[in-house]
Amino acid sequence: MYLFMKLLHVIAVIAFLGNITTGLFWHRHAARTRDPKLLAHTMDGIIRSDRVFTIPGVVVIIAAGFAAAIYGGYPILRTGWILWTLILFIVSGLIFMIRVVPLQRQLRALAEAAVQSGAFDYARYHALAVRWEIWGGLSLLTPVAGLVLMVLKPAL
């Protein structure tokens, strides 16, 4: 059971990190066009993919991770690499919910409004997009640091 939970945990981590990475990539790719219709479509896809991959990934990562730790006999809060990975994961979730999600919605709304009106304030959009990329990058790097801890299992 331990190996199955560990495998499920790893698959969820791959989907979670992959979705965040590809979201940042596809937005940057779409932003080069400066086309509000394409940007609205891209942001809508990113928001939808968060619902399909990121959020369920979080649930599976937590459930399978805790189960693997329990089956593996790891004391969760007394195993440094698990504790610090949990802290990093919580920080990532807070960044995502407090910064990334609101910025995604603002970016989508700004692009959709530009499609409707025909006037696109790209400078404003770009300023928001830079903030979104910075916060999105931080919400990606914190769980990547946790992944490093999980793989290397340093004595902390």
mmCIF file of C-alpha atoms in Angstrom:
data_model
loop_
_atom_site.group_PDB
_atom_site.id
_atom_site.type_symbol
_atom_site.label_atom_id
_atom_site.label_comp_id
_atom_site.label_asym_id
_atom_site.label_seq_id
_atom_site.Cartn_x
_atom_site.Cartn_y
_atom_site.Cartn_z
ATOM 1 C CA MET A 1 0.000 0.000 0.000
ATOM 2 C CA TYR A 2 2.924 2.344 0.773
ATOM 3 C CA LEU A 3 4.305 2.076 -2.759
ATOM 4 C CA PHE A 4 0.870 2.603 -4.313
ATOM 5 C CA MET A 5 0.279 5.758 -2.233
ATOM 6 C CA LYS A 6 3.770 6.985 -3.058
ATOM 7 C CA LEU A 7 3.132 6.421 -6.773
ATOM 8 C CA LEU A 8 -0.211 8.219 -6.611
ATOM 9 C CA HIS A 9 1.471 11.079 -4.748
ATOM 10 C CA VAL A 10 4.215 11.384 -7.390
ATOM 11 C CA ILE A 11 1.724 11.307 -10.277
ATOM 12 C CA ALA A 12 -0.300 14.082 -8.613
ATOM 13 C CA VAL A 13 2.868 16.152 -8.096
ATOM 14 C CA ILE A 14 3.753 15.765 -11.777
ATOM 15 C CA ALA A 15 0.272 16.904 -12.877
ATOM 16 C CA PHE A 16 0.266 19.780 -10.369
ATOM 17 C CA LEU A 17 3.708 21.154 -11.246
ATOM 18 C CA GLY A 18 3.220 20.506 -14.942
ATOM 19 C CA ASN A 19 -0.025 22.439 -15.023
ATOM 20 C CA ILE A 20 1.475 25.468 -13.292
ATOM 21 C CA THR A 21 4.512 25.392 -15.591
ATOM 22 C CA THR A 22 2.493 25.078 -18.786
ATOM 23 C CA GLY A 23 0.099 27.823 -17.667
ATOM 24 C CA LEU A 24 2.987 30.247 -17.321
ATOM 25 C CA PHE A 25 4.390 29.097 -20.650
ATOM 26 C CA TRP A 26 1.137 29.399 -22.618
ATOM 27 C CA HIS A 27 0.321 32.794 -21.211
ATOM 28 C CA ARG A 28 3.738 34.139 -22.163
ATOM 29 C CA HIS A 29 3.318 32.607 -25.623
ATOM 30 C CA ALA A 30 -0.112 34.229 -26.067
ATOM 31 C CA ALA A 31 1.055 37.591 -24.681
ATOM 32 C CA ARG A 32 3.520 37.951 -27.529
ATOM 33 C CA THR A 33 0.572 38.356 -29.901
ATOM 34 C CA ARG A 34 -0.999 41.215 -27.894
ATOM 35 C CA ASP A 35 -4.324 39.886 -29.188
ATOM 36 C CA PRO A 36 -7.002 40.356 -26.507
ATOM 37 C CA LYS A 37 -9.155 37.572 -27.951
ATOM 38 C CA LEU A 38 -6.288 35.098 -27.751
ATOM 39 C CA LEU A 39 -5.288 36.338 -24.284
ATOM 40 C CA ALA A 40 -8.862 36.002 -22.981
ATOM 41 C CA HIS A 41 -9.030 32.492 -24.407
ATOM 42 C CA THR A 42 -5.643 31.590 -22.898
ATOM 43 C CA MET A 43 -6.523 32.925 -19.440
ATOM 44 C CA ASP A 44 -9.850 31.100 -19.564
ATOM 45 C CA GLY A 45 -7.982 27.886 -20.393
ATOM 46 C CA ILE A 46 -5.513 28.435 -17.570
ATOM 47 C CA ILE A 47 -8.320 29.035 -15.081
ATOM 48 C CA ARG A 48 -10.128 25.918 -16.291
ATOM 49 C CA SER A 49 -6.979 23.801 -16.152
ATOM 50 C CA ASP A 50 -6.484 24.897 -12.542
ATOM 51 C CA ARG A 51 -9.938 23.488 -11.774
ATOM 52 C CA VAL A 52 -9.162 20.237 -13.587
ATOM 53 C CA PHE A 53 -5.499 19.636 -12.661
ATOM 54 C CA THR A 54 -4.167 21.995 -9.990
ATOM 55 C CA ILE A 55 -6.944 21.854 -7.399
ATOM 56 C CA PRO A 56 -7.576 18.089 -7.677
ATOM 57 C CA GLY A 57 -3.790 17.650 -7.717
ATOM 58 C CA VAL A 58 -3.570 19.428 -4.367
ATOM 59 C CA VAL A 59 -6.181 17.092 -2.880
ATOM 60 C CA VAL A 60 -4.454 13.952 -4.167
ATOM 61 C CA ILE A 61 -0.986 15.223 -3.200
ATOM 62 C CA ILE A 62 -2.131 15.800 0.376
ATOM 63 C CA ALA A 63 -4.199 12.622 0.745
ATOM 64 C CA ALA A 64 -1.701 10.284 -0.915
ATOM 65 C CA GLY A 65 1.256 12.005 0.754
ATOM 66 C CA PHE A 66 -0.206 11.640 4.225
ATOM 67 C CA ALA A 67 -1.221 8.048 3.489
ATOM 68 C CA ALA A 68 2.248 7.192 2.158
ATOM 69 C CA ALA A 69 3.870 8.749 5.240
ATOM 70 C CA ILE A 70 1.561 6.822 7.564
ATOM 71 C CA TYR A 71 2.036 3.510 5.724
ATOM 72 C CA GLY A 72 5.783 4.159 5.519
ATOM 73 C CA GLY A 73 6.022 4.820 9.238
ATOM 74 C CA TYR A 74 7.202 8.420 8.908
ATOM 75 C CA PRO A 75 6.213 10.721 11.780
ATOM 76 C CA ILE A 76 4.851 13.590 9.667
ATOM 77 C CA LEU A 77 5.608 16.577 11.878
ATOM 78 C CA ARG A 78 8.868 15.130 13.240
ATOM 79 C CA THR A 79 10.351 14.306 9.849
ATOM 80 C CA GLY A 80 12.033 17.543 8.791
ATOM 81 C CA TRP A 81 11.824 17.107 5.046
ATOM 82 C CA ILE A 82 8.098 16.292 5.276
ATOM 83 C CA LEU A 83 7.387 19.191 7.645
ATOM 84 C CA TRP A 84 9.251 21.735 5.512
ATOM 85 C CA THR A 85 7.642 20.421 2.341
ATOM 86 C CA LEU A 86 4.222 20.881 3.955
ATOM 87 C CA ILE A 87 5.171 24.441 4.925
ATOM 88 C CA LEU A 88 6.333 25.192 1.384
ATOM 89 C CA PHE A 89 3.145 23.645 -0.020
ATOM 90 C CA ILE A 90 0.998 25.799 2.277
ATOM 91 C CA VAL A 91 2.946 28.905 1.259
ATOM 92 C CA SER A 92 2.391 27.976 -2.392
ATOM 93 C CA GLY A 93 -1.344 27.562 -1.795
ATOM 94 C CA LEU A 94 -1.594 30.907 -0.028
ATOM 95 C CA ILE A 95 0.256 32.665 -2.852
ATOM 96 C CA PHE A 96 -2.002 30.956 -5.371
ATOM 97 C CA MET A 97 -5.259 31.847 -3.624
ATOM 98 C CA ILE A 98 -4.344 35.369 -2.464
ATOM 99 C CA ARG A 99 -2.346 36.603 -5.473
ATOM 100 C CA VAL A 100 -2.472 34.321 -8.511
ATOM 101 C CA VAL A 101 -6.210 33.608 -8.733
ATOM 102 C CA PRO A 102 -7.324 37.261 -8.417
ATOM 103 C CA LEU A 103 -4.747 38.340 -11.000
ATOM 104 C CA GLN A 104 -5.868 35.585 -13.395
ATOM 105 C CA ARG A 105 -9.447 36.772 -13.143
ATOM 106 C CA GLN A 106 -8.396 40.397 -13.670
ATOM 107 C CA LEU A 107 -6.336 39.454 -16.723
ATOM 108 C CA ARG A 108 -9.195 37.481 -18.233
ATOM 109 C CA ALA A 109 -11.692 40.270 -17.522
ATOM 110 C CA LEU A 110 -9.401 42.919 -19.000
ATOM 111 C CA ALA A 111 -8.858 40.883 -22.166
ATOM 112 C CA GLU A 112 -12.571 40.059 -22.489
ATOM 113 C CA ALA A 113 -13.487 43.733 -22.052
ATOM 114 C CA ALA A 114 -11.015 44.628 -24.794
ATOM 115 C CA VAL A 115 -12.609 42.081 -27.120
ATOM 116 C CA GLN A 116 -16.050 43.609 -26.444
ATOM 117 C CA SER A 117 -14.991 47.252 -26.724
ATOM 118 C CA GLY A 118 -12.312 46.954 -29.390
ATOM 119 C CA ALA A 119 -9.900 49.017 -27.264
ATOM 120 C CA PHE A 120 -7.098 47.136 -25.539
ATOM 121 C CA ASP A 121 -4.917 48.815 -22.920
ATOM 122 C CA TYR A 122 -2.018 46.434 -23.397
ATOM 123 C CA ALA A 123 0.247 48.398 -21.051
ATOM 124 C CA ARG A 124 -2.205 47.843 -18.187
ATOM 125 C CA TYR A 125 -2.655 44.202 -19.167
ATOM 126 C CA HIS A 126 1.107 43.692 -19.364
ATOM 127 C CA ALA A 127 1.674 45.270 -15.929
ATOM 128 C CA LEU A 128 -0.868 42.838 -14.419
ATOM 129 C CA ALA A 129 0.649 39.962 -16.388
ATOM 130 C CA VAL A 130 4.116 40.666 -14.994
ATOM 131 C CA ARG A 131 2.714 40.560 -11.454
ATOM 132 C CA TRP A 132 0.852 37.326 -12.300
ATOM 133 C CA GLU A 133 4.033 35.748 -13.674
ATOM 134 C CA ILE A 134 6.049 36.737 -10.597
ATOM 135 C CA TRP A 135 3.453 35.388 -8.153
ATOM 136 C CA GLY A 136 2.845 32.346 -10.380
ATOM 137 C CA GLY A 137 6.584 31.698 -10.450
ATOM 138 C CA LEU A 138 6.710 31.852 -6.653
ATOM 139 C CA SER A 139 3.731 29.513 -6.398
ATOM 140 C CA LEU A 140 5.688 27.133 -8.645
ATOM 141 C CA LEU A 141 9.115 27.441 -7.008
ATOM 142 C CA THR A 142 7.891 26.736 -3.470
ATOM 143 C CA PRO A 143 6.509 23.269 -4.298
ATOM 144 C CA VAL A 144 9.542 22.597 -6.512
ATOM 145 C CA ALA A 145 11.693 23.248 -3.436
ATOM 146 C CA GLY A 146 9.419 20.807 -1.593
ATOM 147 C CA LEU A 147 9.934 18.265 -4.372
ATOM 148 C CA VAL A 148 13.696 18.612 -3.921
ATOM 149 C CA LEU A 149 13.281 17.974 -0.183
ATOM 150 C CA MET A 150 11.080 14.942 -0.819
ATOM 151 C CA VAL A 151 13.575 13.408 -3.241
ATOM 152 C CA LEU A 152 16.782 14.199 -1.337
ATOM 153 C CA LYS A 153 15.311 13.700 2.158
ATOM 154 C CA PRO A 154 17.920 15.804 3.973
ATOM 155 C CA ALA A 155 18.273 15.584 7.730
ATOM 156 C CA LEU A 156 16.498 18.741 8.876
#
